[in-house]
Short mmCIF file of C-alpha atoms in Angstrom, two decimals:
data_model
loop_
_atom_site.label_atom_id
_atom_site.label_comp_id
_atom_site.label_asym_id
_atom_site.label_seq_id
_atom_site.Cartn_x
_atom_site.Cartn_y
_atom_site.Cartn_z
CA UNK A 171 7.79 7.43 -25.42
CA UNK A 172 9.86 7.36 -28.54
CA UNK A 173 12.31 4.77 -29.75
CA UNK A 174 15.86 5.61 -30.70
CA UNK A 175 17.93 3.58 -33.16
CA UNK A 176 20.49 1.09 -31.99
CA UNK A 177 24.03 2.40 -31.64
CA UNK A 178 24.88 1.30 -35.16
CA UNK A 179 22.85 4.28 -36.40
CA UNK A 180 24.51 6.70 -34.06
CA UNK A 181 27.88 6.92 -35.78
CA UNK A 182 31.29 6.17 -34.33
CA UNK A 183 31.77 7.19 -30.74
CA UNK A 184 34.91 8.94 -29.51
CA UNK A 185 37.26 7.06 -27.24
CA UNK A 186 35.74 6.91 -23.76
CA UNK A 187 37.14 8.59 -20.70
CA UNK A 188 39.09 6.04 -18.67
CA UNK A 189 37.08 4.50 -15.88
CA UNK A 190 37.36 1.36 -13.80
CA UNK A 191 33.59 1.09 -13.39
CA UNK A 192 31.57 -1.43 -15.34
CA UNK A 193 29.66 0.31 -18.15
CA UNK A 194 26.07 -0.40 -19.09
CA UNK A 195 25.19 -1.89 -22.51
CA UNK A 196 25.46 0.57 -25.37
CA UNK A 197 21.88 0.41 -26.56
CA UNK A 198 18.89 2.58 -25.90
CA UNK A 199 15.32 1.93 -26.90
CA UNK A 200 13.09 4.07 -24.70
CA UNK A 201 13.30 7.81 -24.10
CA UNK A 202 10.55 9.98 -22.73
CA UNK A 203 8.36 12.18 -24.90
CA UNK A 204 6.65 14.65 -22.55
CA UNK A 205 3.32 16.28 -23.17
CA UNK A 206 1.21 18.72 -21.25
CA UNK A 207 -2.22 17.58 -20.14
CA UNK A 208 -4.07 20.12 -18.08
CA UNK A 209 -1.81 20.97 -15.20
CA UNK A 210 1.57 19.25 -15.11
CA UNK A 211 3.39 16.92 -17.42
CA UNK A 212 2.50 13.38 -18.34
CA UNK A 213 3.92 10.75 -20.68
CA UNK A 214 2.16 9.09 -23.58
CA UNK A 215 2.39 5.38 -22.91
CA UNK A 216 1.96 3.13 -25.91
CA UNK A 217 2.29 -0.61 -26.01
CA UNK A 218 2.87 -2.63 -22.85
CA UNK A 219 2.66 0.33 -20.51
CA UNK A 220 -1.09 0.51 -21.09
CA UNK A 221 -1.30 -3.02 -19.78
CA UNK A 222 0.65 -2.05 -16.65
CA UNK A 223 -1.96 0.62 -15.99
CA UNK A 224 -4.80 -1.85 -16.37
CA UNK A 225 -6.13 -0.09 -19.48
CA UNK A 226 -8.48 -2.05 -21.71
CA UNK A 227 -8.80 -1.66 -25.48
CA UNK A 228 -12.23 -0.13 -24.90
CA UNK A 229 -12.94 1.46 -21.57
CA UNK A 230 -16.31 1.29 -19.87
CA UNK A 231 -16.87 4.98 -20.50
CA UNK A 232 -16.17 4.62 -24.20
CA UNK A 233 -18.45 1.61 -24.41
CA UNK A 234 -21.18 3.76 -22.92
CA UNK A 235 -20.79 6.27 -25.73
CA UNK A 236 -18.43 8.82 -24.19
CA UNK A 237 -16.12 10.58 -26.60
CA UNK A 238 -12.58 9.18 -26.21
CA UNK A 239 -9.81 11.61 -25.40
CA UNK A 240 -7.63 12.56 -28.38
CA UNK A 241 -4.04 11.40 -28.49
CA UNK A 242 -1.79 13.94 -26.73
CA UNK A 243 0.33 16.14 -28.93
CA UNK A 244 4.09 16.44 -28.58
CA UNK A 245 5.21 19.49 -26.64
CA UNK A 246 8.91 18.83 -26.12
CA UNK A 247 10.90 17.68 -29.12
CA UNK A 248 12.58 14.30 -28.89
CA UNK A 249 16.36 13.95 -29.10
CA UNK A 250 18.19 13.30 -32.36
CA UNK A 251 20.03 9.94 -32.21
CA UNK A 252 22.21 11.03 -35.12
CA UNK A 253 23.33 14.24 -33.44
CA UNK A 254 27.07 14.52 -32.85
CA UNK A 255 28.36 13.32 -29.50
CA UNK A 256 29.98 16.03 -27.36
CA UNK A 257 33.67 15.49 -26.70
CA UNK A 258 35.09 15.18 -23.19
CA UNK A 259 37.34 18.17 -23.87
CA UNK A 260 34.38 20.22 -25.07
CA UNK A 261 32.30 19.37 -22.01
CA UNK A 262 35.22 20.03 -19.69
CA UNK A 263 35.80 23.46 -21.17
CA UNK A 264 32.18 24.40 -20.49
CA UNK A 265 31.75 22.83 -17.06
CA UNK A 266 35.08 23.39 -15.30
CA UNK A 267 34.40 27.06 -14.48
CA UNK A 268 30.86 26.26 -13.29
CA UNK A 269 31.53 23.31 -11.02
CA UNK A 270 34.16 25.37 -9.23
CA UNK A 271 31.68 28.07 -8.21
CA UNK A 272 32.29 29.07 -4.60
CA UNK A 273 28.56 29.06 -3.80
CA UNK A 274 28.50 25.28 -4.37
CA UNK A 275 31.06 24.65 -1.64
CA UNK A 276 34.12 22.48 -1.48
CA UNK A 277 32.53 19.18 -2.58
CA UNK A 278 30.93 19.22 -6.01
CA UNK A 279 30.77 15.75 -7.51
CA UNK A 280 29.63 15.41 -11.11
CA UNK A 281 28.97 12.74 -13.73
CA UNK A 282 27.94 13.40 -17.34
CA UNK A 283 27.47 10.59 -19.88
CA UNK A 284 26.02 10.08 -23.34
CA UNK A 285 22.78 8.12 -23.03
CA UNK A 286 23.12 6.07 -26.21
CA UNK A 287 26.79 5.10 -26.11
CA UNK A 288 27.36 5.28 -22.36
CA UNK A 289 30.54 7.25 -22.92
CA UNK A 290 31.64 9.27 -19.90
CA UNK A 291 31.97 12.91 -20.94
CA UNK A 292 32.78 14.51 -17.59
CA UNK A 293 33.72 13.09 -14.22
CA UNK A 294 34.65 14.94 -11.05
CA UNK A 295 34.37 12.84 -7.91
CA UNK A 296 31.93 10.81 -10.00
CA UNK A 297 32.38 7.57 -8.07
CA UNK A 298 32.37 9.19 -4.63
CA UNK A 299 29.42 8.61 -2.32
CA UNK A 300 27.71 11.94 -1.64
CA UNK A 301 24.63 12.95 0.35
CA UNK A 302 21.97 12.93 -2.39
CA UNK A 303 18.90 14.40 -0.63
CA UNK A 304 15.74 13.78 -2.70
CA UNK A 305 17.69 12.61 -5.73
CA UNK A 306 17.59 9.34 -3.76
CA UNK A 307 14.10 8.94 -5.20
CA UNK A 308 15.59 7.97 -8.58
CA UNK A 309 17.07 4.90 -6.90
CA UNK A 310 13.76 4.24 -5.13
CA UNK A 311 11.89 4.46 -8.43
CA UNK A 312 14.20 2.10 -10.32
CA UNK A 313 14.37 -0.49 -7.54
CA UNK A 314 10.63 -0.63 -6.85
CA UNK A 315 9.78 -0.96 -10.55
CA UNK A 316 12.36 -3.72 -10.84
CA UNK A 317 11.22 -5.53 -7.69
CA UNK A 318 7.44 -5.20 -8.03
CA UNK A 319 6.75 -4.48 -11.73
CA UNK A 320 4.90 -1.33 -12.88
CA UNK A 321 1.36 -2.71 -12.66
CA UNK A 322 1.52 -3.91 -9.06
CA UNK A 323 -1.18 -2.47 -6.77
CA UNK A 324 -1.04 -2.27 -2.98
CA UNK A 325 -4.14 -3.68 -1.25
CA UNK A 326 -5.98 -2.33 1.77
CA UNK A 327 -8.15 -5.09 3.22
CA UNK A 328 -10.89 -5.47 5.79
CA UNK A 329 -11.55 -8.74 7.58
CA UNK A 330 -13.85 -9.93 10.32
CA UNK A 331 -12.39 -9.66 13.81
CA UNK A 332 -12.36 -12.24 16.56
CA UNK A 333 -15.41 -10.67 18.23
CA UNK A 334 -18.86 -10.19 16.75
CA UNK A 335 -19.11 -6.81 15.04
CA UNK A 336 -15.34 -6.22 15.05
CA UNK A 337 -13.90 -5.09 11.71
CA UNK A 338 -10.14 -5.20 11.19
CA UNK A 339 -8.66 -2.91 8.56
CA UNK A 340 -5.28 -4.15 7.33
CA UNK A 341 -2.94 -1.56 5.92
CA UNK A 342 -0.84 -2.85 3.05
CA UNK A 343 1.28 0.28 2.76
CA UNK A 344 -0.74 2.42 0.34
CA UNK A 345 0.00 6.07 1.27
CA UNK A 346 -2.35 7.41 -1.42
CA UNK A 347 -5.48 5.87 0.13
CA UNK A 348 -8.31 8.42 0.33
CA UNK A 349 -11.29 8.71 2.63
CA UNK A 350 -13.66 9.62 -0.19
CA UNK A 351 -13.67 11.25 -3.61
CA UNK A 352 -12.05 14.40 -2.19
CA UNK A 353 -8.70 12.66 -1.68
CA UNK A 354 -5.34 14.27 -2.36
CA UNK A 355 -4.04 11.77 -4.93
CA UNK A 356 -5.90 11.27 -8.24
CA UNK A 357 -7.21 7.77 -8.80
CA UNK A 358 -6.62 6.67 -5.21
CA UNK A 359 -8.39 3.76 -3.53
CA UNK A 360 -11.08 4.95 -1.08
CA UNK A 361 -12.20 4.03 2.39
CA UNK A 362 -15.84 4.76 1.56
CA UNK A 363 -15.68 2.07 -1.13
CA UNK A 364 -14.14 -0.34 1.36
CA UNK A 365 -16.80 0.51 3.95
CA UNK A 366 -19.55 -0.18 1.42
CA UNK A 367 -18.07 -3.62 0.72
CA UNK A 368 -17.88 -4.34 4.44
CA UNK A 369 -21.53 -3.41 5.05
CA UNK A 370 -22.60 -5.68 2.21
CA UNK A 371 -20.46 -8.56 3.46
CA UNK A 372 -21.74 -8.23 7.04
CA UNK A 373 -25.35 -8.39 5.96
CA UNK A 374 -27.44 -7.93 9.09
CA UNK A 375 -24.47 -7.75 11.48
CA UNK A 376 -23.85 -4.25 12.84
CA UNK A 377 -20.18 -3.14 13.08
CA UNK A 378 -19.29 -2.27 16.68
CA UNK A 379 -15.54 -1.69 16.64
CA UNK A 380 -12.58 -1.13 14.30
CA UNK A 381 -9.12 -2.58 14.78
CA UNK A 382 -6.19 -1.15 12.83
CA UNK A 383 -3.60 -3.70 11.73
CA UNK A 384 -0.44 -2.07 10.40
CA UNK A 385 1.84 -4.96 11.27
CA UNK A 386 3.19 -5.35 7.75
CA UNK A 387 5.52 -2.47 8.71
CA UNK A 388 8.01 -2.73 11.55
CA UNK A 389 10.53 -0.51 13.28
CA UNK A 390 10.47 3.24 13.98
CA UNK A 391 8.07 5.57 12.15
CA UNK A 392 10.72 8.27 11.65
CA UNK A 393 13.88 7.68 9.69
CA UNK A 394 17.48 7.48 10.87
CA UNK A 395 19.46 10.57 9.98
CA UNK A 396 16.40 12.79 9.62
CA UNK A 397 16.75 16.38 10.78
CA UNK A 398 14.88 17.11 14.01
CA UNK A 399 12.28 19.32 12.29
CA UNK A 400 11.28 16.82 9.60
CA UNK A 401 8.53 14.97 11.54
CA UNK A 402 6.66 18.23 12.11
CA UNK A 403 7.89 20.35 9.20
CA UNK A 404 5.25 19.23 6.71
CA UNK A 405 7.48 17.50 4.15
CA UNK A 406 7.88 14.29 6.14
CA UNK A 407 5.85 12.46 8.73
CA UNK A 408 5.23 9.19 10.51
CA UNK A 409 5.52 6.21 8.17
CA UNK A 410 2.75 3.69 8.89
CA UNK A 411 1.20 0.91 6.81
CA UNK A 412 -2.25 2.52 7.00
CA UNK A 413 -2.74 6.22 6.28
CA UNK A 414 -4.91 8.44 4.13
CA UNK A 415 -3.73 11.19 1.79
CA UNK A 416 -0.07 10.70 2.71
CA UNK A 417 -0.90 11.42 6.34
CA UNK A 418 -2.18 14.91 5.52
CA UNK A 419 -4.72 16.44 7.85
CA UNK A 420 -6.23 18.37 4.95
CA UNK A 421 -6.38 16.48 1.64
CA UNK A 422 -7.27 19.75 -0.07
CA UNK A 423 -3.89 21.27 0.81
CA UNK A 424 -1.68 22.56 -1.98
CA UNK A 425 1.30 20.54 -3.17
CA UNK A 426 4.31 20.69 -0.88
CA UNK A 427 4.58 20.91 2.88
CA UNK A 428 1.38 20.17 4.79
CA UNK A 429 0.32 19.41 8.35
CA UNK A 430 0.38 15.64 8.99
CA UNK A 431 -1.19 13.36 11.57
CA UNK A 432 1.19 12.25 14.32
CA UNK A 433 -0.56 8.84 14.24
CA UNK A 434 -1.83 8.49 10.67
CA UNK A 435 -2.85 4.86 11.15
CA UNK A 436 -5.27 5.66 13.96
CA UNK A 437 -6.53 8.73 12.09
CA UNK A 438 -7.34 6.52 9.09
CA UNK A 439 -8.97 3.95 11.38
CA UNK A 440 -11.21 6.61 12.88
CA UNK A 441 -12.22 7.84 9.42
CA UNK A 442 -13.10 4.26 8.50
CA UNK A 443 -15.08 3.87 11.73
CA UNK A 444 -17.14 6.98 10.96
CA UNK A 445 -17.97 5.56 7.54
CA UNK A 446 -19.18 2.36 9.24
CA UNK A 447 -21.14 4.20 11.91
CA UNK A 448 -18.77 3.02 14.65
CA UNK A 449 -17.81 5.41 17.49
CA UNK A 450 -14.21 6.63 17.13
CA UNK A 451 -13.48 5.63 20.73
CA UNK A 452 -14.01 2.03 19.58
CA UNK A 453 -10.89 2.22 17.35
CA UNK A 454 -7.66 0.58 18.50
CA UNK A 455 -4.51 -0.99 17.12
CA UNK A 456 -4.33 -4.76 16.93
CA UNK A 457 -3.79 -7.76 14.70
CA UNK A 458 -6.12 -9.48 12.30
CA UNK A 459 -7.14 -12.93 13.51
CA UNK A 460 -6.21 -16.08 11.68
CA UNK A 461 -9.05 -17.55 9.69
CA UNK A 462 -11.18 -19.78 11.89
CA UNK A 463 -14.50 -21.57 11.83
CA UNK A 464 -17.56 -20.29 13.64
CA UNK A 465 -19.30 -16.96 13.74
CA UNK A 466 -21.09 -15.08 11.00
CA UNK A 467 -18.87 -14.09 9.42
CA UNK A 468 -16.06 -16.29 10.71
CA UNK A 469 -13.00 -14.50 12.17
CA UNK A 470 -10.47 -13.62 9.47
CA UNK A 471 -13.03 -13.70 6.67
CA UNK A 472 -12.30 -11.05 4.07
CA UNK A 473 -15.02 -8.41 4.02
CA UNK A 474 -13.59 -6.16 1.34
CA UNK A 475 -10.46 -4.94 -0.44
CA UNK A 476 -9.44 -1.83 -2.38
CA UNK A 477 -6.32 -1.44 -4.48
CA UNK A 478 -3.88 1.43 -4.90
CA UNK A 479 -3.08 2.94 -8.29
CA UNK A 480 -0.40 0.96 -10.17
CA UNK A 481 3.15 1.51 -8.96
CA UNK A 482 4.01 3.28 -12.21
CA UNK A 483 1.52 6.01 -11.19
CA UNK A 484 2.90 6.17 -7.67
CA UNK A 485 6.45 6.49 -9.00
CA UNK A 486 5.35 9.44 -11.13
CA UNK A 487 3.77 11.11 -8.12
CA UNK A 488 6.86 10.51 -6.00
CA UNK A 489 9.23 12.01 -8.55
CA UNK A 490 7.15 14.92 -9.85
CA UNK A 491 6.09 16.16 -6.40
CA UNK A 492 9.13 14.80 -4.51
CA UNK A 493 6.62 13.12 -2.20
CA UNK A 494 8.54 11.75 0.78
CA UNK A 495 5.76 9.60 2.26
CA UNK A 496 5.14 7.91 -1.08
CA UNK A 497 8.88 7.33 -1.40
CA UNK A 498 9.09 5.60 1.97
CA UNK A 499 6.13 3.42 1.09
CA UNK A 500 7.74 2.38 -2.20
CA UNK A 501 11.02 1.56 -0.46
CA UNK A 502 9.09 -0.81 1.80
CA UNK A 503 7.55 -2.45 -1.25
CA UNK A 504 11.08 -3.28 -2.39
CA UNK A 505 11.69 -4.83 1.03
CA UNK A 506 8.48 -6.89 0.90
CA UNK A 507 9.24 -8.09 -2.62
CA UNK A 508 12.64 -9.29 -1.41
CA UNK A 509 11.29 -10.87 1.80
CA UNK A 510 12.93 -8.25 4.00
CA UNK A 511 11.33 -6.42 6.96
CA UNK A 512 9.22 -3.48 5.78
CA UNK A 513 11.17 -0.94 7.81
CA UNK A 514 13.69 1.81 7.16
CA UNK A 515 16.56 -0.65 7.55
CA UNK A 516 14.83 -3.38 5.56
CA UNK A 517 13.87 -1.07 2.73
CA UNK A 518 17.35 0.41 2.48
CA UNK A 519 19.03 -3.00 2.48
CA UNK A 520 16.59 -4.31 -0.13
CA UNK A 521 17.18 -1.32 -2.40
CA UNK A 522 20.95 -1.78 -2.13
CA UNK A 523 20.53 -5.47 -3.01
CA UNK A 524 18.25 -4.65 -5.95
CA UNK A 525 20.86 -2.26 -7.35
CA UNK A 526 23.44 -5.05 -7.23
CA UNK A 527 21.04 -7.49 -8.89
CA UNK A 528 20.55 -5.00 -11.73
CA UNK A 529 24.27 -5.25 -12.42
CA UNK A 530 25.24 -1.85 -11.04
CA UNK A 531 28.08 -1.10 -8.58
CA UNK A 532 26.28 -1.45 -5.25
CA UNK A 533 29.38 -0.28 -3.39
CA UNK A 534 28.51 3.21 -4.63
CA UNK A 535 25.17 3.37 -2.82
CA UNK A 536 24.47 3.18 0.92
CA UNK A 537 20.94 4.08 2.00
CA UNK A 538 19.08 4.66 5.25
CA UNK A 539 15.72 5.62 3.73
CA UNK A 540 13.91 5.83 0.40
CA UNK A 541 13.02 9.52 0.36
CA UNK A 542 16.43 11.15 0.75
CA UNK A 543 15.55 12.90 3.99
CA UNK A 544 18.33 10.99 5.74
CA UNK A 545 21.76 12.60 5.89
CA UNK A 546 23.24 9.11 6.19
CA UNK A 547 22.46 8.29 2.56
CA UNK A 548 25.36 8.15 0.11
CA UNK A 549 25.09 7.76 -3.67
CA UNK A 550 27.73 8.44 -6.30
CA UNK A 551 26.89 10.70 -9.27
CA UNK A 552 28.01 8.00 -11.71
CA UNK A 553 25.62 5.46 -10.18
CA UNK A 554 22.79 7.92 -10.72
CA UNK A 555 23.67 8.37 -14.40
CA UNK A 556 23.90 4.57 -14.69
CA UNK A 557 20.43 4.25 -13.17
CA UNK A 558 19.03 6.68 -15.74
CA UNK A 559 20.68 4.80 -18.61
CA UNK A 560 19.46 1.46 -17.30
CA UNK A 561 15.90 2.79 -17.12
CA UNK A 562 16.19 3.71 -20.81
CA UNK A 563 17.55 0.34 -21.85
CA UNK A 564 15.44 -2.00 -24.02
CA UNK A 565 16.49 -4.78 -21.65
CA UNK A 566 14.41 -3.19 -18.87
CA UNK A 567 11.19 -1.72 -20.30
CA UNK A 568 9.59 -2.05 -16.88
CA UNK A 569 11.87 0.75 -15.62
CA UNK A 570 10.75 3.36 -18.15
CA UNK A 571 8.14 4.63 -15.69
CA UNK A 572 10.97 6.54 -13.99
CA UNK A 573 10.80 9.15 -16.73
CA UNK A 574 7.08 9.94 -16.55
CA UNK A 575 7.34 12.17 -13.49
CA UNK A 576 10.66 13.87 -14.16
CA UNK A 577 10.17 17.64 -13.73
CA UNK A 578 10.93 19.76 -16.79
CA UNK A 579 13.05 22.88 -16.48
CA UNK A 580 10.91 26.02 -16.39
CA UNK A 581 7.80 23.95 -16.87
CA UNK A 582 6.71 21.43 -14.25
CA UNK A 583 7.18 19.87 -10.84
CA UNK A 584 10.08 20.99 -8.69
CA UNK A 585 11.69 22.68 -11.72
CA UNK A 586 8.64 24.77 -12.53
CA UNK A 587 10.14 28.01 -11.22
CA UNK A 588 13.71 27.26 -12.24
CA UNK A 589 15.48 27.91 -15.57
CA UNK A 590 13.39 31.05 -16.00
CA UNK A 591 15.03 34.17 -14.63
CA UNK A 592 18.40 33.26 -13.10
CA UNK A 593 21.28 34.42 -15.34
CA UNK A 594 22.83 31.67 -17.44
CA UNK A 595 20.00 29.16 -16.93
CA UNK A 596 17.63 29.92 -19.81
CA UNK A 597 18.98 27.23 -22.20
CA UNK A 598 17.80 24.60 -19.72
CA UNK A 599 14.13 25.54 -19.98
CA UNK A 600 12.38 22.64 -21.71
CA UNK A 601 15.68 20.82 -22.22
CA UNK A 602 16.49 19.71 -18.68
CA UNK A 603 14.35 16.92 -17.18
CA UNK A 604 15.60 16.04 -13.75
CA UNK A 605 15.02 15.15 -10.11
CA UNK A 606 16.18 17.69 -7.56
CA UNK A 607 17.25 17.37 -3.93
CA UNK A 608 17.53 19.88 -1.10
CA UNK A 609 18.57 19.68 2.54
CA UNK A 610 20.40 22.31 4.55
CA UNK A 611 23.89 22.52 2.96
CA UNK A 612 22.94 19.79 0.46
CA UNK A 613 21.77 20.50 -3.09
CA UNK A 614 21.59 18.04 -5.98
CA UNK A 615 20.11 17.45 -9.41
CA UNK A 616 20.18 14.43 -11.72
CA UNK A 617 18.41 13.42 -14.90
CA UNK A 618 18.47 14.13 -18.63
CA UNK A 619 19.45 17.06 -20.81
CA UNK A 620 19.27 17.52 -24.57
CA UNK A 621 22.18 19.47 -26.08
CA UNK A 622 21.86 22.24 -28.64
CA UNK A 623 22.72 19.64 -31.31
CA UNK A 624 19.96 17.32 -30.09
CA UNK A 625 22.13 14.76 -28.29
CA UNK A 626 20.64 13.22 -25.15
CA UNK A 627 22.91 13.20 -22.09
CA UNK A 628 22.43 12.05 -18.54
CA UNK A 629 23.96 14.05 -15.73
CA UNK A 630 24.17 14.18 -11.95
CA UNK A 631 25.56 16.98 -9.78
CA UNK A 632 25.73 16.40 -6.01
CA UNK A 633 26.94 18.92 -3.44
CA UNK A 634 26.86 18.32 0.31
CA UNK A 635 29.00 21.12 1.76
CA UNK A 636 27.20 24.20 0.45
CA UNK A 637 28.01 27.30 2.52
CA UNK A 638 24.87 29.30 1.68
CA UNK A 639 21.21 28.70 0.92
CA UNK A 640 19.20 27.51 -2.05
CA UNK A 641 18.88 31.05 -3.40
CA UNK A 642 22.49 30.90 -4.60
CA UNK A 643 23.12 27.14 -4.80
CA UNK A 644 20.21 26.16 -7.04
CA UNK A 645 20.96 28.71 -9.80
CA UNK A 646 24.59 27.55 -9.74
CA UNK A 647 23.47 23.95 -10.23
CA UNK A 648 21.06 25.02 -12.95
CA UNK A 649 23.84 26.81 -14.83
CA UNK A 650 25.71 23.50 -15.09
CA UNK A 651 22.79 21.69 -16.72
CA UNK A 652 21.91 24.75 -18.81
CA UNK A 653 25.46 24.90 -20.13
CA UNK A 654 25.09 21.32 -21.42
CA UNK A 655 21.74 22.24 -22.99
CA UNK A 656 23.16 25.31 -24.69
CA UNK A 657 26.28 23.85 -26.26
CA UNK A 658 27.37 21.23 -28.75
CA UNK A 659 30.48 20.80 -26.56
CA UNK A 660 32.62 19.51 -29.42
#
């Protein structure tokens, strides 16, 4: 992450486009500096972010004599805070022909703003609620980081049951939990570690049954407004408080759609039972008992606990891979932090409330889920650009984790194959860093773009009445962002 000067170093700003919406403060302190590390894109995290990740000044491996990894080198250039600000007229001249493309349909709502000054540079239906698809995950990321803090970890616990030999596994809502070291998500907590703790805690007592307690979640496991094929299509699945590998049947599956368990909580319980040597037919759903006296160990006694990666890591995973199960889990963490039911309704209401508490216009967001799979979701483009600017504000350093997973045009994540070959999109390669969204007839993109002069802008383009498919709609969206990347727009 690199720091940009305060607005006093940025030169005078042109008169802003008229708007009745409340503007964010005109300062910026944190902007992402992306680097490649192996496969994918990561962010160098100096200062307090290391503490959020639980890093120590000297890791155990370094203390043992291992060679420390070198500091990552910069791959994408940072923006120039002294670069000239595009003018609204200049941006309008470039974007007007593109936002009117027939392939984008009759509703194309757009917001473009300067990140440092907050000046609105282009607005077309900018305050209108629009179906956002997976761009919803930007709101999920900001609200969970605000509600829980970046270093929060989700526990998965095991306690003694009411009967001798009964082990209750309590799901806390960690979708990244793995069975063993072959898990899908890097750095995930593992059931084999939890099972080892349980065996030690039980001493001479032999486990005889496993009870799965997922009661921290409530309500339906599939979201309101989801298309009928989502539960079985591989990109979504049942949302339960206990699951392994995001509910995937095969943790070795490639990124993207994958077969999921219909009952991921029971599937995880059976995996845990096998690790304890308990027959899988001795696995059932139930509730953990209250702590009580008697027995060895006494009912409710904690036998072990494992912790998820920090939320900042989970936010990166959610955004870079557009992981819907992780998104729904994070939405429920917002609900739990705000003492709301951990359900689709509770998570959506808590996210809306968190947006309002952050000082943003909550009337411009109405959610039904945290992933964007719901067609009932509505977010305005201008709220999305406000969320991006807020995440870059020095007043909210805890929100900077939003940027770590943003895909880079032509380079990583869901933008890996875009900004490469489609005519008019090449200037966006390496300059556009954004979250995408796709449902049938809905296509969206929102994030950051650096202009040819080096000015950092935030943009959001939402379309929810697209007549054709992604083959024509996505290049049309990409041409809008690429046009901002390729011009000075003055």
